XYZ file of N, CA, C and O in Angstrom:
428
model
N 0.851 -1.179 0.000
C 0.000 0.000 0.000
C 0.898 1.244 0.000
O 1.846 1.282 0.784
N 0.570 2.607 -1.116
C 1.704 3.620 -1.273
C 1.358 3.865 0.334
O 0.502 3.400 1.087
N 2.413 4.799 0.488
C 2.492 5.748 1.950
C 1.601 7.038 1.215
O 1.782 7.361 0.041
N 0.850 7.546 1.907
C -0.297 8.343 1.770
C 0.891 10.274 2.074
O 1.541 10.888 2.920
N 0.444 10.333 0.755
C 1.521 12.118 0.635
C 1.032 13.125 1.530
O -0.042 13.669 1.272
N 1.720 13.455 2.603
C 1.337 14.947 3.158
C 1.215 15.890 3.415
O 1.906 16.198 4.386
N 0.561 16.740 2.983
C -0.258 18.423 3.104
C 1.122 18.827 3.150
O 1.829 18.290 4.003
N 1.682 19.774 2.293
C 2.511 21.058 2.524
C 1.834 22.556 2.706
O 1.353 22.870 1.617
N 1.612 23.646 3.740
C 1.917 24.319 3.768
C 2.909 25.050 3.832
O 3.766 25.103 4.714
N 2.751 26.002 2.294
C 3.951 27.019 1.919
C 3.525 28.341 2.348
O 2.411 28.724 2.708
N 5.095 29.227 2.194
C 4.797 30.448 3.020
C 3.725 31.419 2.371
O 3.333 32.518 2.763
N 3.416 30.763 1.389
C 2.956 31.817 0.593
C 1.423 31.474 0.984
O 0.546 32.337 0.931
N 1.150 29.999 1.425
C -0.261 30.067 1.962
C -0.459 30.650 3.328
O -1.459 31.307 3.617
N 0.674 30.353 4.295
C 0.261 31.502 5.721
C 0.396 33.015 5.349
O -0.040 33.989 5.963
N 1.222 32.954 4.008
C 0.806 34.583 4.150
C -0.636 35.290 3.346
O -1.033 36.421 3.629
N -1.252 34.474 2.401
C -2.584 34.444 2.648
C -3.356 34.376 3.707
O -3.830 35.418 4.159
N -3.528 33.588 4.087
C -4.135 33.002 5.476
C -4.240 34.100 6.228
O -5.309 34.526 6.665
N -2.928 34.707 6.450
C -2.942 36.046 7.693
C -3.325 36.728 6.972
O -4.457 36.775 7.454
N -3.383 37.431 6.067
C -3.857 38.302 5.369
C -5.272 38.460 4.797
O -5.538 39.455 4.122
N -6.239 37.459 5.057
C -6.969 37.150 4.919
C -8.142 37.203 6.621
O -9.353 37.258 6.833
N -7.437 37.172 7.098
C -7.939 37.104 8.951
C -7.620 38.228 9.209
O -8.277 38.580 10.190
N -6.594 39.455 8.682
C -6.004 40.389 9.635
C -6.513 41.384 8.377
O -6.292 42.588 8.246
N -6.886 40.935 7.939
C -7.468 42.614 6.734
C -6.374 43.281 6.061
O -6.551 44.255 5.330
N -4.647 42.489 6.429
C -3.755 43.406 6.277
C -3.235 42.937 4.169
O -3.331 41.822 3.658
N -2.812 44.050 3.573
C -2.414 43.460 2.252
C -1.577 42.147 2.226
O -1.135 41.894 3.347
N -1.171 41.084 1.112
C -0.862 40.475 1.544
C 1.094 40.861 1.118
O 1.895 40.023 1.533
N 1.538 41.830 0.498
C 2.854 42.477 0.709
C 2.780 43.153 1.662
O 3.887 43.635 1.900
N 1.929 43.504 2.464
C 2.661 43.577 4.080
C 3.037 42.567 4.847
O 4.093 42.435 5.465
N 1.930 41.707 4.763
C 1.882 40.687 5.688
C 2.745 39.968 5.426
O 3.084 39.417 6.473
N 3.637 39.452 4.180
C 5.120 39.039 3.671
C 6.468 39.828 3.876
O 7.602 39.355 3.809
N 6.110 41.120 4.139
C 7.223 41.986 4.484
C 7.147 41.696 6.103
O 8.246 41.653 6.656
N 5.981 41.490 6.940
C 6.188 41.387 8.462
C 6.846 40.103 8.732
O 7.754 40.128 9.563
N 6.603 39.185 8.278
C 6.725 37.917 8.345
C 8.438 37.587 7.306
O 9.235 36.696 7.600
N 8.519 38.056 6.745
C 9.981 38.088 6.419
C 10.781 38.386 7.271
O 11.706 37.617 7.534
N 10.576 39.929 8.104
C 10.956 40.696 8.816
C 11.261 39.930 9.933
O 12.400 40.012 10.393
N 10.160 38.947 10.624
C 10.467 38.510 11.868
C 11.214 37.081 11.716
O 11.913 36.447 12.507
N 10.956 36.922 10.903
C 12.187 35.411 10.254
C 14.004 35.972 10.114
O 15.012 35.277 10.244
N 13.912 37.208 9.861
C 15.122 37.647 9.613
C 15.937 38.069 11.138
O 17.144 37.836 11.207
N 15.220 38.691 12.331
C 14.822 38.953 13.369
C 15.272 37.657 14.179
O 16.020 37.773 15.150
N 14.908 36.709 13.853
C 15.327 35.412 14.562
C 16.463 34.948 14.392
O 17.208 34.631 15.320
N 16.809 34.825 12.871
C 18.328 34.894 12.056
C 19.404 35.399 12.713
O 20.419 34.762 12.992
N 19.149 36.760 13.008
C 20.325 37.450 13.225
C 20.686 37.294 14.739
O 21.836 37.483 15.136
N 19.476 36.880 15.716
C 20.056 36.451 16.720
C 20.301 35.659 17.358
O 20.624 35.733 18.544
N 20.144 34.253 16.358
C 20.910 33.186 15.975
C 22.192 33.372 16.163
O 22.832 32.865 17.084
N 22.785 34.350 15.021
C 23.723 34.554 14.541
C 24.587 35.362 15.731
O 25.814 35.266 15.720
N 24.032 36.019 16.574
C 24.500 36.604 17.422
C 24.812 35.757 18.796
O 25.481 36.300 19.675
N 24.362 34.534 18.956
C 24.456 33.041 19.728
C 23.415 33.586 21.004
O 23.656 33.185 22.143
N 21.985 34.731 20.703
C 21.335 34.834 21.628
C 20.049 33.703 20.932
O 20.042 33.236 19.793
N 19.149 33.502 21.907
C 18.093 32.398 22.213
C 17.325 33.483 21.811
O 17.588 34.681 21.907
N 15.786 32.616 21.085
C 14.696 33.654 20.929
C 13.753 33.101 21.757
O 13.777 31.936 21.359
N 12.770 33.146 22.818
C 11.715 32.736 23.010
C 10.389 33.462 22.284
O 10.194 34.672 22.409
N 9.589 32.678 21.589
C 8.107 33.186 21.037
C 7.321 32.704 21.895
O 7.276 31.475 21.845
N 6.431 33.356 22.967
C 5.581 32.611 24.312
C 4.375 31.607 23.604
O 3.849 31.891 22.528
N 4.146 30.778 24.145
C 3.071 29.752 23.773
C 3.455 29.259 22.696
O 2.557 28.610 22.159
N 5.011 29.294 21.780
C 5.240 28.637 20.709
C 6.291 27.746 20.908
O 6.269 26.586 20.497
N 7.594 28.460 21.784
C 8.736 27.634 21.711
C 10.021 28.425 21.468
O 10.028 29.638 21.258
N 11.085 27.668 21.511
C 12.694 28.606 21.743
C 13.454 28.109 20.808
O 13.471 26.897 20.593
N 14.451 29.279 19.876
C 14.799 28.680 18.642
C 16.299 29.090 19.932
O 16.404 30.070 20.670
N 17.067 28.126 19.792
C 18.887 28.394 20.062
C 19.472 27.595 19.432
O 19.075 26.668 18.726
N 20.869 28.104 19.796
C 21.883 27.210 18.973
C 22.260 26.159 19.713
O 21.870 26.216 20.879
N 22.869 25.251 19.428
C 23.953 23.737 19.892
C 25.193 24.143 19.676
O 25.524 24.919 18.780
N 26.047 23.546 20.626
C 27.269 24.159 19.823
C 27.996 22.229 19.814
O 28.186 21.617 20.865
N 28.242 21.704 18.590
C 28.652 20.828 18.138
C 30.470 20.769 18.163
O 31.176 21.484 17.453
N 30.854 19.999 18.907
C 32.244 19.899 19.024
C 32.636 18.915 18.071
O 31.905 18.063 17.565
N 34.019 19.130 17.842
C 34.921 18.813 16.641
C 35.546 17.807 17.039
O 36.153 17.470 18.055
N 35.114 17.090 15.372
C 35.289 15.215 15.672
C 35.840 14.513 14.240
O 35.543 14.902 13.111
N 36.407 13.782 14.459
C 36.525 13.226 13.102
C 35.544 12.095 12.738
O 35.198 11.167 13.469
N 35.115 12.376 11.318
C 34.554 11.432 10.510
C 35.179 10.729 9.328
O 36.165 10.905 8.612
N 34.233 9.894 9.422
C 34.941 8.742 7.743
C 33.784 9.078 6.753
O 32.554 9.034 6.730
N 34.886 9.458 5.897
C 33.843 9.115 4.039
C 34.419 8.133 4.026
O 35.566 7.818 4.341
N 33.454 7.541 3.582
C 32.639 6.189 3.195
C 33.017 5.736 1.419
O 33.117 4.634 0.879
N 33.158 7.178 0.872
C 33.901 7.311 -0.850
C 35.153 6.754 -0.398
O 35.412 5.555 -0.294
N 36.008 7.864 -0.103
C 37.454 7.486 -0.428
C 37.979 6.894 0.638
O 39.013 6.288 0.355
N 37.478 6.797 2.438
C 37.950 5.766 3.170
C 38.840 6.696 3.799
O 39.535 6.039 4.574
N 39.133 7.813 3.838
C 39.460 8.915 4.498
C 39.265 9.615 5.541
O 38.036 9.684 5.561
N 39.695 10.268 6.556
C 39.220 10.643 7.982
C 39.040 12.078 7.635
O 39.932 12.447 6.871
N 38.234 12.960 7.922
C 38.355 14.026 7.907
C 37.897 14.654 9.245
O 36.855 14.157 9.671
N 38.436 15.627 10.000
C 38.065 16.446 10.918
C 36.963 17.426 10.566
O 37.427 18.400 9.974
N 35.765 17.474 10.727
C 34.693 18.008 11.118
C 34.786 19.488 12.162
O 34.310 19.421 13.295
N 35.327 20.578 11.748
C 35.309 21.210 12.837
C 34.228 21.702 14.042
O 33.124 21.238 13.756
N 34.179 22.439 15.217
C 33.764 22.885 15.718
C 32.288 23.777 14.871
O 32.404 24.341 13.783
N 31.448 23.735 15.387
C 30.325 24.645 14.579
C 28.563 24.749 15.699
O 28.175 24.263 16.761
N 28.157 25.406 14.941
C 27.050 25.817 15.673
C 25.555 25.564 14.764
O 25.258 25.969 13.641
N 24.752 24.707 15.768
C 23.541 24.505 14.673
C 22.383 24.808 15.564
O 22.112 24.568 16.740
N 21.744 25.481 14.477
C 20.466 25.930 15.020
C 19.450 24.593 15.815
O 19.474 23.374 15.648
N 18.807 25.264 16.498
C 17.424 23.795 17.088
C 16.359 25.073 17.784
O 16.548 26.219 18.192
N 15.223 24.200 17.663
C 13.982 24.355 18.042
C 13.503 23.595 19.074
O 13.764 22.398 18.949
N 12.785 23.950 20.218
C 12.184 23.374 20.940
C 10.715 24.042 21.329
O 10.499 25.227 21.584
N 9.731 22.902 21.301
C 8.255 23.973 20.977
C 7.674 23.688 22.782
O 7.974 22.737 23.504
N 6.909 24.706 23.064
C 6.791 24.775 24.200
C 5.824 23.794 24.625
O 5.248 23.187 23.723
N 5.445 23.437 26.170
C 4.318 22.156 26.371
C 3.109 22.154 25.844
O 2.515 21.240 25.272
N 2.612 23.802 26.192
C 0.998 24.009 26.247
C 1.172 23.803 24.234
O 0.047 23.836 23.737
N 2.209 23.633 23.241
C 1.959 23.906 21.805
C 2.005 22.409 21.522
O 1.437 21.954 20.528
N 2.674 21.633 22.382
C 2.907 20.123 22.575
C 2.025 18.940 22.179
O 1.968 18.089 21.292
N 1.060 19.485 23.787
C -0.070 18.926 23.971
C -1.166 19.445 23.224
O -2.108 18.681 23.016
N -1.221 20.927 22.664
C -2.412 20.862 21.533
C -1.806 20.202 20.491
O -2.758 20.355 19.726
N -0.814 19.446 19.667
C -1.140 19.006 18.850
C -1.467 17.233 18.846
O -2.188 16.600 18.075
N -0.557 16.699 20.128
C -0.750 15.531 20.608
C -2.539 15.284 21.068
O -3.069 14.310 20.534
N -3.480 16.205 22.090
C -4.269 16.336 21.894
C -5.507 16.864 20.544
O -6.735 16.778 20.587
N -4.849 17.268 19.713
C -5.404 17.521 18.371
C -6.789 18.873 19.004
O -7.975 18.716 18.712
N -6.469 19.656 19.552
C -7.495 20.554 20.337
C -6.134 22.111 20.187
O -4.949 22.209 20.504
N -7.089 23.015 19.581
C -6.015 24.012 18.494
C -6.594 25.104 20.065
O -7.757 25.421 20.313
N -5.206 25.505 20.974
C -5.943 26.791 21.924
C -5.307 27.896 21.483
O -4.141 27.859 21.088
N -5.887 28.762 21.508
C -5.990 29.925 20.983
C -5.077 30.538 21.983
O -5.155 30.217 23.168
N -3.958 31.666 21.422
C -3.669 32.420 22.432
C -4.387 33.857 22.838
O -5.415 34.320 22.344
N -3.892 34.199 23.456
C -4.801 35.583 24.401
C -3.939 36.676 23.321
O -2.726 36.711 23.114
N -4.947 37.471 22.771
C -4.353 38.508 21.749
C -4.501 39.942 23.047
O -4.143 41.082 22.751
């Protein structure tokens, strides 16, 4: 039996979506939403933590330097030191989706 394909939402449908609920054009609502994606980026980049309340905390890992094997040429290569982004979504965003019950936050 195939594996059954699943639903992509693209940005371009939440930025309908909001734009559509918030009355706002939808090149604003892509310029805000760019804006706060970029906003998160940079303080990534700056190795500060973002918390979004009732959503979750984007920070970095910091991955220490190790050697690996390719598997091609049978070679060791050192992997340096580096930093990778992660997400962690908060409980109350957890359990609404494990519960399948969508709560609204307090505007």
């Amino acid at each position: 039996m195939p594996k059954e394909k699943r639903k992509r939402v693209r940005s371009a449908d939440l930025i309908k979506s909001v734009a559509i609920k918030t009355g706002f054009d939808k090149q604003d609502v892509s310029s805000i939403i760019k804006s706060y994606l970029n906003e998160i980026k940079s303080s990534l980049l700056k190795d500060e933590d973002v918390v979004v309340r009732d959503f979750g905390l984007f920070s970095n890992k910091k991955i220490g330097e190790k050697d690996v094997h390719n598997i091609h040429t049978g070679l060791f290569v050192t992997n340096p030191e580096h930093m990778f982004p992660k997400f962690k979504f908060c409980l109350n965003f957890r359990e609404s989706i494990k519960t399948g019950v969508l709560v609204k936050d307090e505007e």
